[in-house]
Amino acid sequence: MEDCLFCKIIKGDIPSTKVYEDEYVYAFNDIEPQAPHHVIIVPKIHIKSANEITAENSSYIAKIFEAASKIAKELGIDENGYRIVNNCGKDGGQTVGHIHFHLTGGRQFGWPAG
Ligand code: 5GP
Ligand code: ZN
């Protein structure tokens, strides 16, 4: 999608620090990390939010979780654990309109989320 920040990052038009990439997903370090490890994982197709997940595109979401499992092992946070977050819409705190999952680790997180 033309005006989408994360589509531009996927295309390489906006630079990012790549952590992982395959045919379906792209993962990069968050510009404003909230934990020692903070990776953003996005599908390589433009899906606006969790509201737009359908039977046709949900395989991309599965691929995101496959990638998260690989990345966590590569970062060495699989043993201690980590948190995967998707913010959806205004109340969810979504600020970029291309679905993305935050993979955060390297510290203890509180619950419930703020
Ligand atoms: P959201 O609030 O939508 O769930 O998460 C958007 C995330 O994208 C935020 O954590 C923010 O720091 C990150 N972000 C926004 N713009 C950029 C950018 O240009 N580059 C990178 N690497 N991360 C970004
Ligand atoms: Zn996009």
mmCIF file with all atom_site columns, C-alpha atoms and ligand atoms in Angstrom:
data_model
loop_
_atom_site.group_PDB
_atom_site.id
_atom_site.type_symbol
_atom_site.label_atom_id
_atom_site.label_alt_id
_atom_site.label_comp_id
_atom_site.label_asym_id
_atom_site.label_entity_id
_atom_site.label_seq_id
_atom_site.pdbx_PDB_ins_code
_atom_site.Cartn_x
_atom_site.Cartn_y
_atom_site.Cartn_z
_atom_site.occupancy
_atom_site.B_iso_or_equiv
_atom_site.pdbx_formal_charge
_atom_site.auth_seq_id
_atom_site.auth_comp_id
_atom_site.auth_asym_id
_atom_site.auth_atom_id
_atom_site.pdbx_PDB_model_num
ATOM   1   C  CA  . MET A 1 1   ? 0.000   0.000   0.000  1.00 0.00 ? 1   MET A CA  1
ATOM   2   C  CA  . GLU A 1 2   ? 1.442   3.314   -1.104 1.00 0.00 ? 2   GLU A CA  1
ATOM   3   C  CA  . ASP A 1 3   ? 1.208   5.432   2.002  1.00 0.00 ? 3   ASP A CA  1
ATOM   4   C  CA  . CYS A 1 4   ? 1.876   2.758   4.577  1.00 0.00 ? 4   CYS A CA  1
ATOM   5   C  CA  . LEU A 1 5   ? 4.970   3.103   6.780  1.00 0.00 ? 5   LEU A CA  1
ATOM   6   C  CA  . PHE A 1 6   ? 5.467   -0.626  7.249  1.00 0.00 ? 6   PHE A CA  1
ATOM   7   C  CA  . CYS A 1 7   ? 4.913   -1.384  3.522  1.00 0.00 ? 7   CYS A CA  1
ATOM   8   C  CA  . LYS A 1 8   ? 7.712   1.137   2.858  1.00 0.00 ? 8   LYS A CA  1
ATOM   9   C  CA  . ILE A 1 9   ? 9.929   -0.588  5.428  1.00 0.00 ? 9   ILE A CA  1
ATOM   10  C  CA  . ILE A 1 10  ? 9.227   -4.000  3.840  1.00 0.00 ? 10  ILE A CA  1
ATOM   11  C  CA  . LYS A 1 11  ? 10.150  -2.581  0.402  1.00 0.00 ? 11  LYS A CA  1
ATOM   12  C  CA  . GLY A 1 12  ? 13.328  -1.021  1.815  1.00 0.00 ? 12  GLY A CA  1
ATOM   13  C  CA  . ASP A 1 13  ? 12.215  2.529   0.964  1.00 0.00 ? 13  ASP A CA  1
ATOM   14  C  CA  . ILE A 1 14  ? 12.572  3.345   4.670  1.00 0.00 ? 14  ILE A CA  1
ATOM   15  C  CA  . PRO A 1 15  ? 15.607  1.806   6.390  1.00 0.00 ? 15  PRO A CA  1
ATOM   16  C  CA  . SER A 1 16  ? 15.209  -0.637  9.250  1.00 0.00 ? 16  SER A CA  1
ATOM   17  C  CA  . THR A 1 17  ? 17.367  -3.071  11.186 1.00 0.00 ? 17  THR A CA  1
ATOM   18  C  CA  . LYS A 1 18  ? 16.325  -6.459  9.848  1.00 0.00 ? 18  LYS A CA  1
ATOM   19  C  CA  . VAL A 1 19  ? 16.084  -9.289  12.343 1.00 0.00 ? 19  VAL A CA  1
ATOM   20  C  CA  . TYR A 1 20  ? 14.407  -11.947 10.190 1.00 0.00 ? 20  TYR A CA  1
ATOM   21  C  CA  . GLU A 1 21  ? 12.846  -12.289 6.742  1.00 0.00 ? 21  GLU A CA  1
ATOM   22  C  CA  . ASP A 1 22  ? 11.182  -15.007 4.705  1.00 0.00 ? 22  ASP A CA  1
ATOM   23  C  CA  . GLU A 1 23  ? 8.649   -15.203 1.869  1.00 0.00 ? 23  GLU A CA  1
ATOM   24  C  CA  . TYR A 1 24  ? 5.758   -14.176 4.135  1.00 0.00 ? 24  TYR A CA  1
ATOM   25  C  CA  . VAL A 1 25  ? 7.076   -11.999 6.926  1.00 0.00 ? 25  VAL A CA  1
ATOM   26  C  CA  . TYR A 1 26  ? 9.583   -9.260  7.721  1.00 0.00 ? 26  TYR A CA  1
ATOM   27  C  CA  . ALA A 1 27  ? 10.897  -8.523  11.220 1.00 0.00 ? 27  ALA A CA  1
ATOM   28  C  CA  . PHE A 1 28  ? 12.899  -5.520  12.393 1.00 0.00 ? 28  PHE A CA  1
ATOM   29  C  CA  . ASN A 1 29  ? 13.939  -3.756  15.577 1.00 0.00 ? 29  ASN A CA  1
ATOM   30  C  CA  . ASP A 1 30  ? 11.452  -1.247  16.973 1.00 0.00 ? 30  ASP A CA  1
ATOM   31  C  CA  . ILE A 1 31  ? 12.757  2.325   16.716 1.00 0.00 ? 31  ILE A CA  1
ATOM   32  C  CA  . GLU A 1 32  ? 11.635  3.007   20.313 1.00 0.00 ? 32  GLU A CA  1
ATOM   33  C  CA  . PRO A 1 33  ? 12.363  -0.225  22.174 1.00 0.00 ? 33  PRO A CA  1
ATOM   34  C  CA  . GLN A 1 34  ? 10.316  -0.892  25.313 1.00 0.00 ? 34  GLN A CA  1
ATOM   35  C  CA  . ALA A 1 35  ? 12.473  -3.831  26.424 1.00 0.00 ? 35  ALA A CA  1
ATOM   36  C  CA  . PRO A 1 36  ? 16.031  -5.129  25.869 1.00 0.00 ? 36  PRO A CA  1
ATOM   37  C  CA  . HIS A 1 37  ? 14.631  -7.012  22.862 1.00 0.00 ? 37  HIS A CA  1
ATOM   38  C  CA  . HIS A 1 38  ? 11.782  -5.389  20.916 1.00 0.00 ? 38  HIS A CA  1
ATOM   39  C  CA  . VAL A 1 39  ? 11.135  -6.743  17.448 1.00 0.00 ? 39  VAL A CA  1
ATOM   40  C  CA  . ILE A 1 40  ? 8.234   -5.815  15.154 1.00 0.00 ? 40  ILE A CA  1
ATOM   41  C  CA  . ILE A 1 41  ? 6.978   -8.667  12.961 1.00 0.00 ? 41  ILE A CA  1
ATOM   42  C  CA  . VAL A 1 42  ? 4.788   -7.824  9.950  1.00 0.00 ? 42  VAL A CA  1
ATOM   43  C  CA  . PRO A 1 43  ? 3.188   -9.774  7.103  1.00 0.00 ? 43  PRO A CA  1
ATOM   44  C  CA  . LYS A 1 44  ? 4.489   -8.936  3.623  1.00 0.00 ? 44  LYS A CA  1
ATOM   45  C  CA  . ILE A 1 45  ? 0.949   -8.139  2.514  1.00 0.00 ? 45  ILE A CA  1
ATOM   46  C  CA  . HIS A 1 46  ? -0.960  -5.103  3.691  1.00 0.00 ? 46  HIS A CA  1
ATOM   47  C  CA  . ILE A 1 47  ? -3.456  -6.166  6.346  1.00 0.00 ? 47  ILE A CA  1
ATOM   48  C  CA  . LYS A 1 48  ? -4.713  -3.140  8.256  1.00 0.00 ? 48  LYS A CA  1
ATOM   49  C  CA  . SER A 1 49  ? -5.413  -4.672  11.664 1.00 0.00 ? 49  SER A CA  1
ATOM   50  C  CA  . ALA A 1 50  ? -6.618  -7.777  13.474 1.00 0.00 ? 50  ALA A CA  1
ATOM   51  C  CA  . ASN A 1 51  ? -10.124 -6.797  12.301 1.00 0.00 ? 51  ASN A CA  1
ATOM   52  C  CA  . GLU A 1 52  ? -9.089  -7.579  8.725  1.00 0.00 ? 52  GLU A CA  1
ATOM   53  C  CA  . ILE A 1 53  ? -7.843  -11.142 9.367  1.00 0.00 ? 53  ILE A CA  1
ATOM   54  C  CA  . THR A 1 54  ? -9.815  -13.552 7.174  1.00 0.00 ? 54  THR A CA  1
ATOM   55  C  CA  . ALA A 1 55  ? -9.691  -17.177 6.035  1.00 0.00 ? 55  ALA A CA  1
ATOM   56  C  CA  . GLU A 1 56  ? -7.836  -15.900 2.925  1.00 0.00 ? 56  GLU A CA  1
ATOM   57  C  CA  . ASN A 1 57  ? -4.968  -14.175 4.760  1.00 0.00 ? 57  ASN A CA  1
ATOM   58  C  CA  . SER A 1 58  ? -4.734  -15.922 8.146  1.00 0.00 ? 58  SER A CA  1
ATOM   59  C  CA  . SER A 1 59  ? -1.878  -18.137 6.946  1.00 0.00 ? 59  SER A CA  1
ATOM   60  C  CA  . TYR A 1 60  ? 0.301   -14.997 7.140  1.00 0.00 ? 60  TYR A CA  1
ATOM   61  C  CA  . ILE A 1 61  ? -0.569  -14.690 10.820 1.00 0.00 ? 61  ILE A CA  1
ATOM   62  C  CA  . ALA A 1 62  ? 0.494   -18.285 11.402 1.00 0.00 ? 62  ALA A CA  1
ATOM   63  C  CA  . LYS A 1 63  ? 3.777   -17.487 9.655  1.00 0.00 ? 63  LYS A CA  1
ATOM   64  C  CA  . ILE A 1 64  ? 4.291   -14.528 11.997 1.00 0.00 ? 64  ILE A CA  1
ATOM   65  C  CA  . PHE A 1 65  ? 4.077   -16.846 15.016 1.00 0.00 ? 65  PHE A CA  1
ATOM   66  C  CA  . GLU A 1 66  ? 6.419   -19.357 13.358 1.00 0.00 ? 66  GLU A CA  1
ATOM   67  C  CA  . ALA A 1 67  ? 8.887   -16.507 12.832 1.00 0.00 ? 67  ALA A CA  1
ATOM   68  C  CA  . ALA A 1 68  ? 8.449   -15.301 16.421 1.00 0.00 ? 68  ALA A CA  1
ATOM   69  C  CA  . SER A 1 69  ? 9.392   -18.731 17.731 1.00 0.00 ? 69  SER A CA  1
ATOM   70  C  CA  . LYS A 1 70  ? 12.530  -18.765 15.562 1.00 0.00 ? 70  LYS A CA  1
ATOM   71  C  CA  . ILE A 1 71  ? 13.510  -15.197 16.478 1.00 0.00 ? 71  ILE A CA  1
ATOM   72  C  CA  . ALA A 1 72  ? 13.041  -15.844 20.217 1.00 0.00 ? 72  ALA A CA  1
ATOM   73  C  CA  . LYS A 1 73  ? 15.434  -18.780 19.978 1.00 0.00 ? 73  LYS A CA  1
ATOM   74  C  CA  . GLU A 1 74  ? 17.948  -16.718 17.996 1.00 0.00 ? 74  GLU A CA  1
ATOM   75  C  CA  . LEU A 1 75  ? 17.784  -13.939 20.596 1.00 0.00 ? 75  LEU A CA  1
ATOM   76  C  CA  . GLY A 1 76  ? 18.150  -16.476 23.400 1.00 0.00 ? 76  GLY A CA  1
ATOM   77  C  CA  . ILE A 1 77  ? 14.946  -15.434 25.175 1.00 0.00 ? 77  ILE A CA  1
ATOM   78  C  CA  . ASP A 1 78  ? 13.006  -18.650 24.582 1.00 0.00 ? 78  ASP A CA  1
ATOM   79  C  CA  . GLU A 1 79  ? 13.969  -20.177 27.944 1.00 0.00 ? 79  GLU A CA  1
ATOM   80  C  CA  . ASN A 1 80  ? 13.078  -17.168 30.103 1.00 0.00 ? 80  ASN A CA  1
ATOM   81  C  CA  . GLY A 1 81  ? 10.042  -16.289 28.002 1.00 0.00 ? 81  GLY A CA  1
ATOM   82  C  CA  . TYR A 1 82  ? 8.771   -13.243 26.198 1.00 0.00 ? 82  TYR A CA  1
ATOM   83  C  CA  . ARG A 1 83  ? 5.613   -11.389 25.267 1.00 0.00 ? 83  ARG A CA  1
ATOM   84  C  CA  . ILE A 1 84  ? 3.930   -11.101 21.852 1.00 0.00 ? 84  ILE A CA  1
ATOM   85  C  CA  . VAL A 1 85  ? 1.509   -8.177  21.568 1.00 0.00 ? 85  VAL A CA  1
ATOM   86  C  CA  . ASN A 1 86  ? -0.865  -7.008  18.865 1.00 0.00 ? 86  ASN A CA  1
ATOM   87  C  CA  . ASN A 1 87  ? -2.487  -3.616  19.344 1.00 0.00 ? 87  ASN A CA  1
ATOM   88  C  CA  . CYS A 1 88  ? -5.748  -3.203  17.391 1.00 0.00 ? 88  CYS A CA  1
ATOM   89  C  CA  . GLY A 1 89  ? -7.417  0.126   16.727 1.00 0.00 ? 89  GLY A CA  1
ATOM   90  C  CA  . LYS A 1 90  ? -7.666  3.221   18.880 1.00 0.00 ? 90  LYS A CA  1
ATOM   91  C  CA  . ASP A 1 91  ? -8.424  1.612   22.231 1.00 0.00 ? 91  ASP A CA  1
ATOM   92  C  CA  . GLY A 1 92  ? -5.805  -1.071  21.577 1.00 0.00 ? 92  GLY A CA  1
ATOM   93  C  CA  . GLY A 1 93  ? -3.157  1.608   21.033 1.00 0.00 ? 93  GLY A CA  1
ATOM   94  C  CA  . GLN A 1 94  ? -2.452  0.828   17.360 1.00 0.00 ? 94  GLN A CA  1
ATOM   95  C  CA  . THR A 1 95  ? -0.482  3.698   15.791 1.00 0.00 ? 95  THR A CA  1
ATOM   96  C  CA  . VAL A 1 96  ? 0.570   2.134   12.463 1.00 0.00 ? 96  VAL A CA  1
ATOM   97  C  CA  . GLY A 1 97  ? -2.180  0.837   10.151 1.00 0.00 ? 97  GLY A CA  1
ATOM   98  C  CA  . HIS A 1 98  ? -0.397  -2.324  8.971  1.00 0.00 ? 98  HIS A CA  1
ATOM   99  C  CA  . ILE A 1 99  ? -0.927  -5.263  11.307 1.00 0.00 ? 99  ILE A CA  1
ATOM   100 C  CA  . HIS A 1 100 ? 2.147   -5.994  13.389 1.00 0.00 ? 100 HIS A CA  1
ATOM   101 C  CA  . PHE A 1 101 ? 3.152   -8.056  16.378 1.00 0.00 ? 101 PHE A CA  1
ATOM   102 C  CA  . HIS A 1 102 ? 5.557   -6.799  19.041 1.00 0.00 ? 102 HIS A CA  1
ATOM   103 C  CA  . LEU A 1 103 ? 7.953   -9.509  20.203 1.00 0.00 ? 103 LEU A CA  1
ATOM   104 C  CA  . THR A 1 104 ? 9.417   -8.226  23.466 1.00 0.00 ? 104 THR A CA  1
ATOM   105 C  CA  . GLY A 1 105 ? 11.787  -9.897  25.870 1.00 0.00 ? 105 GLY A CA  1
ATOM   106 C  CA  . GLY A 1 106 ? 14.811  -9.602  28.098 1.00 0.00 ? 106 GLY A CA  1
ATOM   107 C  CA  . ARG A 1 107 ? 12.904  -8.361  31.140 1.00 0.00 ? 107 ARG A CA  1
ATOM   108 C  CA  . GLN A 1 108 ? 9.903   -9.280  33.277 1.00 0.00 ? 108 GLN A CA  1
ATOM   109 C  CA  . PHE A 1 109 ? 6.560   -7.810  32.121 1.00 0.00 ? 109 PHE A CA  1
ATOM   110 C  CA  . GLY A 1 110 ? 3.637   -6.874  34.314 1.00 0.00 ? 110 GLY A CA  1
ATOM   111 C  CA  . TRP A 1 111 ? 0.035   -8.002  33.924 1.00 0.00 ? 111 TRP A CA  1
ATOM   112 C  CA  . PRO A 1 112 ? -2.589  -6.773  33.268 1.00 0.00 ? 112 PRO A CA  1
ATOM   113 C  CA  . ALA A 1 113 ? -1.326  -4.495  30.494 1.00 0.00 ? 113 ALA A CA  1
ATOM   114 C  CA  . GLY A 1 114 ? -1.765  -0.772  31.158 1.00 0.00 ? 114 GLY A CA  1
HETATM 115 P  P1  . 5GP B 2 .   ? 1.738   0.214   17.641 1.00 0.00 ? 1   5GP B P1  1
HETATM 116 O  O1  . 5GP B 2 .   ? 1.671   1.323   18.646 1.00 0.00 ? 1   5GP B O1  1
HETATM 117 O  O2  . 5GP B 2 .   ? 1.016   0.567   16.374 1.00 0.00 ? 1   5GP B O2  1
HETATM 118 O  O3  . 5GP B 2 .   ? 1.296   -1.109  18.180 1.00 0.00 ? 1   5GP B O3  1
HETATM 119 O  O4  . 5GP B 2 .   ? 3.260   0.005   17.301 1.00 0.00 ? 1   5GP B O4  1
HETATM 120 C  C1  . 5GP B 2 .   ? 3.951   0.719   16.341 1.00 0.00 ? 1   5GP B C1  1
HETATM 121 C  C2  . 5GP B 2 .   ? 5.405   0.548   16.663 1.00 0.00 ? 1   5GP B C2  1
HETATM 122 O  O5  . 5GP B 2 .   ? 6.166   0.908   15.538 1.00 0.00 ? 1   5GP B O5  1
HETATM 123 C  C3  . 5GP B 2 .   ? 5.892   1.414   17.834 1.00 0.00 ? 1   5GP B C3  1
HETATM 124 O  O6  . 5GP B 2 .   ? 6.446   0.575   18.840 1.00 0.00 ? 1   5GP B O6  1
HETATM 125 C  C4  . 5GP B 2 .   ? 6.922   2.334   17.204 1.00 0.00 ? 1   5GP B C4  1
HETATM 126 O  O7  . 5GP B 2 .   ? 8.025   2.597   18.051 1.00 0.00 ? 1   5GP B O7  1
HETATM 127 C  C5  . 5GP B 2 .   ? 7.330   1.569   15.959 1.00 0.00 ? 1   5GP B C5  1
HETATM 128 N  N1  . 5GP B 2 .   ? 7.735   2.434   14.859 1.00 0.00 ? 1   5GP B N1  1
HETATM 129 C  C6  . 5GP B 2 .   ? 7.079   3.531   14.402 1.00 0.00 ? 1   5GP B C6  1
HETATM 130 N  N2  . 5GP B 2 .   ? 7.725   4.064   13.356 1.00 0.00 ? 1   5GP B N2  1
HETATM 131 C  C7  . 5GP B 2 .   ? 8.825   3.292   13.158 1.00 0.00 ? 1   5GP B C7  1
HETATM 132 C  C8  . 5GP B 2 .   ? 9.907   3.353   12.202 1.00 0.00 ? 1   5GP B C8  1
HETATM 133 O  O8  . 5GP B 2 .   ? 9.986   4.215   11.336 1.00 0.00 ? 1   5GP B O8  1
HETATM 134 N  N3  . 5GP B 2 .   ? 10.855  2.391   12.303 1.00 0.00 ? 1   5GP B N3  1
HETATM 135 C  C9  . 5GP B 2 .   ? 10.807  1.406   13.257 1.00 0.00 ? 1   5GP B C9  1
HETATM 136 N  N4  . 5GP B 2 .   ? 11.801  0.519   13.265 1.00 0.00 ? 1   5GP B N4  1
HETATM 137 N  N5  . 5GP B 2 .   ? 9.807   1.320   14.152 1.00 0.00 ? 1   5GP B N5  1
HETATM 138 C  C10 . 5GP B 2 .   ? 8.829   2.256   14.108 1.00 0.00 ? 1   5GP B C10 1
HETATM 139 ZN ZN  . ZN  B 3 .   ? 1.160   -1.717  4.738  1.00 0.00 ? 2   ZN  B ZN  1
#
